[in-house]
PDB file of C-alpha atoms in Angstrom:
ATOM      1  CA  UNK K   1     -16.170 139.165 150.640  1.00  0.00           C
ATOM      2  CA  UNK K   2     -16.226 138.625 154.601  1.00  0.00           C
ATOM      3  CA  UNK K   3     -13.715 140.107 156.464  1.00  0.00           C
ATOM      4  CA  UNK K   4     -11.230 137.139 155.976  1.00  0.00           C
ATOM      5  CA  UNK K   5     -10.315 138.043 152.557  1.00  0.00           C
ATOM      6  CA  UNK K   6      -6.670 137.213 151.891  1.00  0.00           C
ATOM      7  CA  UNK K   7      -4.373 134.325 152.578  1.00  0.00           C
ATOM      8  CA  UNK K   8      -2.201 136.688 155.539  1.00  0.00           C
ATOM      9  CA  UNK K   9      -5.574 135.350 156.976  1.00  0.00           C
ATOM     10  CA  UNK K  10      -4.940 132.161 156.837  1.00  0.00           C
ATOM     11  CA  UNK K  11      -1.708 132.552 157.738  1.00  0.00           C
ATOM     12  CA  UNK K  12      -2.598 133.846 160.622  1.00  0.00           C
ATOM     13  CA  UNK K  13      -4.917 130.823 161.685  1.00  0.00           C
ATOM     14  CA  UNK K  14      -2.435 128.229 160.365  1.00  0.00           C
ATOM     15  CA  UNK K  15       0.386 130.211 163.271  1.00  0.00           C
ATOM     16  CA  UNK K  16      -2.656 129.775 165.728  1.00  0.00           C
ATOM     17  CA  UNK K  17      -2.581 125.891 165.244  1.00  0.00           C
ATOM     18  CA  UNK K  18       0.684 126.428 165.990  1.00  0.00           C
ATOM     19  CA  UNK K  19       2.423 125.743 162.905  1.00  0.00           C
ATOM     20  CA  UNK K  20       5.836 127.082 163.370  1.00  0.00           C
ATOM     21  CA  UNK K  21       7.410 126.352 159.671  1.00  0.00           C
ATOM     22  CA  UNK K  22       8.309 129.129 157.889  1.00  0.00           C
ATOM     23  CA  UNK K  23       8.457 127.802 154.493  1.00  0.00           C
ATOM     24  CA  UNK K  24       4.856 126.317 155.326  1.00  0.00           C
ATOM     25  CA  UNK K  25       3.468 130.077 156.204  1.00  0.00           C
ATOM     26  CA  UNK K  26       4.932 131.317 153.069  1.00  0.00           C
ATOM     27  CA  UNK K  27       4.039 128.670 150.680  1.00  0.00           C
ATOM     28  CA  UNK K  28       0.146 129.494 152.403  1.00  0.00           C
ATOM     29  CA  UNK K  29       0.923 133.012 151.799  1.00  0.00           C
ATOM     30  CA  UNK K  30       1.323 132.565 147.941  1.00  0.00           C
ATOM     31  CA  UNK K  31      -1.390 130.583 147.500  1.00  0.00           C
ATOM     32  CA  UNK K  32      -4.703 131.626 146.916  1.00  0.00           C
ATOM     33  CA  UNK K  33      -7.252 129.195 148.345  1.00  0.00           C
ATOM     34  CA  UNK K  34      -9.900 131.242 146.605  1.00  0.00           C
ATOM     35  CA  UNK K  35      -8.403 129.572 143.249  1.00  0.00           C
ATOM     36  CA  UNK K  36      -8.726 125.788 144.562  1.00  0.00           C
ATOM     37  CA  UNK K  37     -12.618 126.536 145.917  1.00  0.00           C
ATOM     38  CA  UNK K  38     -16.003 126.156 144.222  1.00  0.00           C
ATOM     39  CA  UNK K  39     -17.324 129.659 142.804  1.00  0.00           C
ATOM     40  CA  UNK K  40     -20.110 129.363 144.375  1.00  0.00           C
ATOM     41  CA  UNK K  41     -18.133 129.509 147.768  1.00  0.00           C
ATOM     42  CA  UNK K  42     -15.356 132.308 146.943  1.00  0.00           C
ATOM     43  CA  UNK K  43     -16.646 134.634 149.045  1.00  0.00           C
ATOM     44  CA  UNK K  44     -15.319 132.618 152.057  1.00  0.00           C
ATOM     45  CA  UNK K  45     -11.758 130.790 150.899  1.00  0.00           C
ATOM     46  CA  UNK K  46      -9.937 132.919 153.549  1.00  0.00           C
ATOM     47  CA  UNK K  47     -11.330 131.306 156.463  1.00  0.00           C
ATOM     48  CA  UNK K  48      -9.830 128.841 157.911  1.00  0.00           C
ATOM     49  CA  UNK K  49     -12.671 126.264 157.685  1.00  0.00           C
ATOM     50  CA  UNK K  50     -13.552 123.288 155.705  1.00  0.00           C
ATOM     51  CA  UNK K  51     -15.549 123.997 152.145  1.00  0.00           C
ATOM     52  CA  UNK K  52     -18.445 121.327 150.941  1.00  0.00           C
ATOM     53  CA  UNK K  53     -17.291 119.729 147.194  1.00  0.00           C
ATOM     54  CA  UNK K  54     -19.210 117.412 144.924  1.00  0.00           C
ATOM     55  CA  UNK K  55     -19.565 113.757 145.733  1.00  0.00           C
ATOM     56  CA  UNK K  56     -20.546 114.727 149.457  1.00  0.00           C
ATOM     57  CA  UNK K  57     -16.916 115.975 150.117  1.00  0.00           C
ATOM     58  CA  UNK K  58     -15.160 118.575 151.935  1.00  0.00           C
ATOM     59  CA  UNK K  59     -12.063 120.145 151.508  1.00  0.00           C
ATOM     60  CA  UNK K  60      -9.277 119.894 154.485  1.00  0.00           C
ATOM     61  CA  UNK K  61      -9.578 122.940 157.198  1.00  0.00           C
ATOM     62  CA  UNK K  62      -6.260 124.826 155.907  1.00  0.00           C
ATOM     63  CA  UNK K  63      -4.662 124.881 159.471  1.00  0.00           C
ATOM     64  CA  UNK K  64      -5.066 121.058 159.271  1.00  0.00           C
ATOM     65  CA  UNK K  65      -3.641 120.834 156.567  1.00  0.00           C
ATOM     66  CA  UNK K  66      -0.529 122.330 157.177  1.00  0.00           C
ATOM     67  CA  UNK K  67      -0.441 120.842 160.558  1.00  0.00           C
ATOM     68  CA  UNK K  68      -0.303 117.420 158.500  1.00  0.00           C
ATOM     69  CA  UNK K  69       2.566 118.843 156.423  1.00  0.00           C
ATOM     70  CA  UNK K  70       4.468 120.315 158.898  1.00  0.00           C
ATOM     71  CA  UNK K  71       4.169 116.737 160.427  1.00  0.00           C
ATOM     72  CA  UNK K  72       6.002 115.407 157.006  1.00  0.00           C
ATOM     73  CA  UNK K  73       9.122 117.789 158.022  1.00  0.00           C
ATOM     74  CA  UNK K  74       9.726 118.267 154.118  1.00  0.00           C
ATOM     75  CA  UNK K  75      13.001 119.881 153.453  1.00  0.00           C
ATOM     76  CA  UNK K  76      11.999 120.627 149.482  1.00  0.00           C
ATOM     77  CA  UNK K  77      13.237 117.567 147.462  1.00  0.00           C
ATOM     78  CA  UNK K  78      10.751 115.226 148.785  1.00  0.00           C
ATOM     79  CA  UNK K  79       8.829 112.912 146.914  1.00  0.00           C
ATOM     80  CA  UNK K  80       5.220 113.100 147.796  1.00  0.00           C
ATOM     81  CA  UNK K  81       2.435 111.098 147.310  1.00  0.00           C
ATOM     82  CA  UNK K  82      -1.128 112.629 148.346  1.00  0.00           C
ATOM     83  CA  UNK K  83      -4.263 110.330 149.199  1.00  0.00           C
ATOM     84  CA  UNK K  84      -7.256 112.536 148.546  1.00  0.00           C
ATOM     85  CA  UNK K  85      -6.439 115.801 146.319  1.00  0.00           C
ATOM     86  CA  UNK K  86      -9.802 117.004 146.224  1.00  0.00           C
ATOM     87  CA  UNK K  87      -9.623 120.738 144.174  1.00  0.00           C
ATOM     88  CA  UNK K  88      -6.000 120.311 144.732  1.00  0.00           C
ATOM     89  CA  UNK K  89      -5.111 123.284 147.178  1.00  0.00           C
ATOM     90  CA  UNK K  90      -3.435 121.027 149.522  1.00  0.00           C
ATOM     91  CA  UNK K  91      -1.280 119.699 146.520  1.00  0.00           C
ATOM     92  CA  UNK K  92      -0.363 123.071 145.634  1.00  0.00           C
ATOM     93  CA  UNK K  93       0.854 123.823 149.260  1.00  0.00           C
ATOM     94  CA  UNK K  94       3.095 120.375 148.741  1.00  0.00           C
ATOM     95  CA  UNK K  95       4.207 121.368 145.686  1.00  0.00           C
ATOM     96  CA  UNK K  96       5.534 124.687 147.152  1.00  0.00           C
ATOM     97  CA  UNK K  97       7.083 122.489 150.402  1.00  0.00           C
ATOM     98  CA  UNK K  98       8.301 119.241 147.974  1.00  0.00           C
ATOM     99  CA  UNK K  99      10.502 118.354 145.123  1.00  0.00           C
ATOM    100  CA  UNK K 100       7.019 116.580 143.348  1.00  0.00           C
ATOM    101  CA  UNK K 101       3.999 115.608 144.111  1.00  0.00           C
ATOM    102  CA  UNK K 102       1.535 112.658 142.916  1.00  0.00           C
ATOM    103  CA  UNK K 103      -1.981 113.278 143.942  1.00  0.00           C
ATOM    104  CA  UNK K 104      -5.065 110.936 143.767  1.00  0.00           C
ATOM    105  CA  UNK K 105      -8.665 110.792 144.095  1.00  0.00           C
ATOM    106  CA  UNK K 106     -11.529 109.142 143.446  1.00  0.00           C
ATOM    107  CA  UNK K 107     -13.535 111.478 141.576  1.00  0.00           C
ATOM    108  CA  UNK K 108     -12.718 112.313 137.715  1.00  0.00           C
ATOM    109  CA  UNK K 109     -14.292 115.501 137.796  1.00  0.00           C
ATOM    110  CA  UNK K 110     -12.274 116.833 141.010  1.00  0.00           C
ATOM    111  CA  UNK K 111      -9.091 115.465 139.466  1.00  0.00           C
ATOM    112  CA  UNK K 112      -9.983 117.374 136.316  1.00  0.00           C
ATOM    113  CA  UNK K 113     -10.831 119.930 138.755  1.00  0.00           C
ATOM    114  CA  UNK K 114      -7.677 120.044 140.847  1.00  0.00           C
ATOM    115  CA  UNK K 115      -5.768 119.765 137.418  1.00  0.00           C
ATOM    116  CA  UNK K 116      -6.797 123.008 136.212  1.00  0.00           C
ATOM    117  CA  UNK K 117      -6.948 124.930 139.519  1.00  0.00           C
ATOM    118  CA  UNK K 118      -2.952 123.689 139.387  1.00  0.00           C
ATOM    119  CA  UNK K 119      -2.081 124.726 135.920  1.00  0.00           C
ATOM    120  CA  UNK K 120      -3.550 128.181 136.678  1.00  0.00           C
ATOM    121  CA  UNK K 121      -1.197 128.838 139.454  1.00  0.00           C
ATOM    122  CA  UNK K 122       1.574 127.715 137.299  1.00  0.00           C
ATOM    123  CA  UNK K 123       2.851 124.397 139.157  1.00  0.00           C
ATOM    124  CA  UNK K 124       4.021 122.035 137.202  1.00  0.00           C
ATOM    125  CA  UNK K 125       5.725 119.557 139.858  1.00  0.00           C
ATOM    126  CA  UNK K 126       2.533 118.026 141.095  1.00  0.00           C
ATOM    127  CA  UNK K 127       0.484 115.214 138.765  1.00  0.00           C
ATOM    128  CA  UNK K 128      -3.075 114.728 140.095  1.00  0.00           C
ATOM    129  CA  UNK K 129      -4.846 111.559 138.422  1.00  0.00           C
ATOM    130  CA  UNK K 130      -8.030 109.488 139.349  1.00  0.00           C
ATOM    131  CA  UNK K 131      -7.384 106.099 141.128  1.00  0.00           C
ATOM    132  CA  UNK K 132      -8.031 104.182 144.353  1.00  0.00           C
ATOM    133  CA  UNK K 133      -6.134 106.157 146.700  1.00  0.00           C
ATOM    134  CA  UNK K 134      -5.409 103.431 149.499  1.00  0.00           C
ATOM    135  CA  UNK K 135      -3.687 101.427 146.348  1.00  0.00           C
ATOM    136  CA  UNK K 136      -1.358 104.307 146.360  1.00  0.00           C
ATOM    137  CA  UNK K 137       0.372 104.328 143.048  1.00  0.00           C
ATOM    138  CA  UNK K 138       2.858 101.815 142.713  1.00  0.00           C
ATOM    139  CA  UNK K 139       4.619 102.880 139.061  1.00  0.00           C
ATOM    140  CA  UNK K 140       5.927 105.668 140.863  1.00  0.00           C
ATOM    141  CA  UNK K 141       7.042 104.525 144.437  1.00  0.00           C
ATOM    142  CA  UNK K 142       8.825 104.677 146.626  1.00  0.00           C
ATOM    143  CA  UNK K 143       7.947 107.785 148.250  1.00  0.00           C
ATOM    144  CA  UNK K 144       9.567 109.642 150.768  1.00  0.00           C
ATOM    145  CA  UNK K 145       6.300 111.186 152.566  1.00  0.00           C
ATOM    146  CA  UNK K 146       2.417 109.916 151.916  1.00  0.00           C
ATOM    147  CA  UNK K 147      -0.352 112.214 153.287  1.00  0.00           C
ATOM    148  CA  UNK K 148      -4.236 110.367 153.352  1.00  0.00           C
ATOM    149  CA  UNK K 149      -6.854 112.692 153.516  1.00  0.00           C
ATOM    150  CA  UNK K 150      -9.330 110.546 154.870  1.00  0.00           C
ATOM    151  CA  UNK K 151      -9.808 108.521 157.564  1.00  0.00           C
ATOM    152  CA  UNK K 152      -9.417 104.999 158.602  1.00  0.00           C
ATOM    153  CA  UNK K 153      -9.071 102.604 161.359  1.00  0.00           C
ATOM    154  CA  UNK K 154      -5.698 101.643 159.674  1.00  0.00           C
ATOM    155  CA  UNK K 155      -2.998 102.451 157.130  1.00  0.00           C
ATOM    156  CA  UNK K 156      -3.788 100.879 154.072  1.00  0.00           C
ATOM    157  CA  UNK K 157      -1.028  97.908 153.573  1.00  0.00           C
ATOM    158  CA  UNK K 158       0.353  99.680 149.962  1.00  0.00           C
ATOM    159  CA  UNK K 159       0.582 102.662 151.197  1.00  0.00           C
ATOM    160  CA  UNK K 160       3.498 101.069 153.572  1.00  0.00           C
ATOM    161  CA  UNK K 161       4.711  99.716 150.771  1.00  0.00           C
ATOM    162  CA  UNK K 162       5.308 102.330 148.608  1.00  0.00           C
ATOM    163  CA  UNK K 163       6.711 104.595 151.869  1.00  0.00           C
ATOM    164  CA  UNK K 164      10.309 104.522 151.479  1.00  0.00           C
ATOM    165  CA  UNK K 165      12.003 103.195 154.820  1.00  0.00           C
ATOM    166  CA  UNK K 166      12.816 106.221 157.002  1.00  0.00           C
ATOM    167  CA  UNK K 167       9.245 107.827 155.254  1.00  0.00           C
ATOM    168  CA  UNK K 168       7.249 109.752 157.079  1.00  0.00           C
ATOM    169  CA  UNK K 169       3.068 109.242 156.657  1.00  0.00           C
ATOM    170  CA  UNK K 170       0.474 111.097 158.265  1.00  0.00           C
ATOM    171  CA  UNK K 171      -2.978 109.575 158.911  1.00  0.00           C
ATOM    172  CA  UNK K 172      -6.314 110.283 160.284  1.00  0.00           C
ATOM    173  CA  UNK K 173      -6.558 107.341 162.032  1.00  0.00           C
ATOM    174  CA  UNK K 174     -10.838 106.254 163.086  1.00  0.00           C
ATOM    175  CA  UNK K 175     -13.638 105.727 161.262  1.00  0.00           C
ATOM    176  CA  UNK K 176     -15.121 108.900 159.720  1.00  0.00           C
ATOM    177  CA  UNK K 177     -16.168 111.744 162.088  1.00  0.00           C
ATOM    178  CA  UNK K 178     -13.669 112.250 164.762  1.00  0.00           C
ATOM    179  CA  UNK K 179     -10.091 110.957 164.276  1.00  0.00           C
ATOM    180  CA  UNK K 180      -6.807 111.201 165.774  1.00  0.00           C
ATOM    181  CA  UNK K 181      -4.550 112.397 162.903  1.00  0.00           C
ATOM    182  CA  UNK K 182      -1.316 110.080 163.542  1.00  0.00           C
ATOM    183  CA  UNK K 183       2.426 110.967 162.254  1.00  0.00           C
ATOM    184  CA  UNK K 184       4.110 107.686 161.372  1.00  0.00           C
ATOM    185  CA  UNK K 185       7.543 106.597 160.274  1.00  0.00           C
ATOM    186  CA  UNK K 186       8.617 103.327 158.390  1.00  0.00           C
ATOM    187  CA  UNK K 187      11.213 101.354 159.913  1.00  0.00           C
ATOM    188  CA  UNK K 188      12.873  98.149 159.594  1.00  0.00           C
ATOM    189  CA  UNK K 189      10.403  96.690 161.416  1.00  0.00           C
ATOM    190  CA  UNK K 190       7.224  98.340 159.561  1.00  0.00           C
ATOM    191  CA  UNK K 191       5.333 101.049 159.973  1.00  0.00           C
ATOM    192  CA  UNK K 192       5.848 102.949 163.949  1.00  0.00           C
ATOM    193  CA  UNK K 193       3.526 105.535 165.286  1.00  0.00           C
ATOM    194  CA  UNK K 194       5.506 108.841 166.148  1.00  0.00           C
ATOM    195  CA  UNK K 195       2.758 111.648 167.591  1.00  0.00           C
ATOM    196  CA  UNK K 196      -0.716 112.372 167.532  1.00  0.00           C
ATOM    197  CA  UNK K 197      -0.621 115.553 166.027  1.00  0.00           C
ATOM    198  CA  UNK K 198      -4.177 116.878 166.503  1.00  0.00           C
ATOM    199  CA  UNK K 199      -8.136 115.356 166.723  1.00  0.00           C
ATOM    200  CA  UNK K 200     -10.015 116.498 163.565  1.00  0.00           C
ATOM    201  CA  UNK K 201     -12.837 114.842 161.798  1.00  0.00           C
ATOM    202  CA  UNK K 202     -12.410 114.074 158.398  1.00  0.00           C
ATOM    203  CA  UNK K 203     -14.434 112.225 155.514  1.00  0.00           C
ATOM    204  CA  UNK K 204     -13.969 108.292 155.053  1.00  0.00           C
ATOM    205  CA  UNK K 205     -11.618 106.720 152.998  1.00  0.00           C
ATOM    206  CA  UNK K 206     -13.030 104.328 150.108  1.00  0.00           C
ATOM    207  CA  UNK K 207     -11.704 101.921 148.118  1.00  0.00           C
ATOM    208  CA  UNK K 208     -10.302  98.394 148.257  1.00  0.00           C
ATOM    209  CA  UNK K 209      -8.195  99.322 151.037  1.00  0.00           C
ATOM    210  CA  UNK K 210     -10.859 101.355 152.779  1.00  0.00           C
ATOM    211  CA  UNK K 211     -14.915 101.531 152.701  1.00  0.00           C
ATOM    212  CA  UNK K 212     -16.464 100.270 149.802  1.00  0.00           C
ATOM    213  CA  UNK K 213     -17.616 102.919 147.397  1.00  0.00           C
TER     214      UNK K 213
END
């Protein structure tokens, strides 16, 4: 193992973003990243950097990540749907932050994946299934947060839809490589922008509401 061996690591790196919730830093506490990462890559799931998955993917920088949950403000009854689940440690840290959580992404094999990587840690409020993640998934809307782990130029139309108004939605907003990651809220009027909450560069979102597969 390198010297970054435990998630007090990451907890460390997640204060350094300057993520200031405290149920955030404990739900990254009990997590073990080194559960929701390739084998092959174990040795390093306590640093706070992004880890290469199949289909050309990469899982979320864990700082970023909870910078785009902290974003959500989740109180612990929310219900959450996640764009982009990859191996599903993200969904975990929702789970721990949410009332529920329904993940999808593209790739069968990561949901199958992200489903057992769940089930091992024992949490049972978050449902991971394959789909078109800028479809969203309508049977179970409205939500009251959405989080897209991928980026483009705009918020895909549905996943407005299914936001419940007052919802909160965060966004990497650009088109694949360097991205402001946007907090937004639904209002009366549609969907506002709140805050820029960092620059990061993420993966591109594909689908019918993003780049074609």
């Amino acid at each position: 193992m390198t010297a970054a061996a435990c998630p007090e690591d990451l907890v460390r790196a997640v204060r350094a973003a300057g993520v200031r919730d405290e149920r955030l830093l404990r739900a990254v506490r009990s997590t073990p990243r080194a559960g929701f990462v390739p084998p092959a890559h174990a040795a390093h799931a306590y640093e706070d950097a992004p880890i290469p998955i199949a289909h050309g993917q990469v899982t979320t920088q864990p700082s970023l990540s909870a910078t785009m949950i902290e974003g959500l403000a989740l109180t612990g009854v929310e219900h959450v749907l996640e764009v982009g689940s990859g191996l599903g440690y993200q969904t975990a840290l929702l789970a721990r932050m949410a009332g529920d959580v329904v993940g999808v992404d593209l790739w069968p094999d990561l949901v199958r994946a992200a489903r057992r990587n769940l089930a091992r840690q024992g949490i049972r409020n978050a449902e991971v299934r394959v789909g078109d993640g800028g479809q969203g998934v309508r049977e179970h809307a409205p939500y009251d947060a959405v989080i897209v782990s991928a980026a483009f130029p705009t918020v895909p139309a549905p996943l407005v839809e299914q936001l419940r108004p007052g919802g909160r939605l965060v966004q990497p907003i650009g088109t694949g490589g360097r991205e402001e990651v946007v907090l937004f809220e639904r209002t009366v009027i549609g969907l506002e922008p709140r805050q820029v909450l960092t620059l990061a560069s993420f993966v591109r979102l594909h689908g019918r509401f993003g780049y074609p597969s």
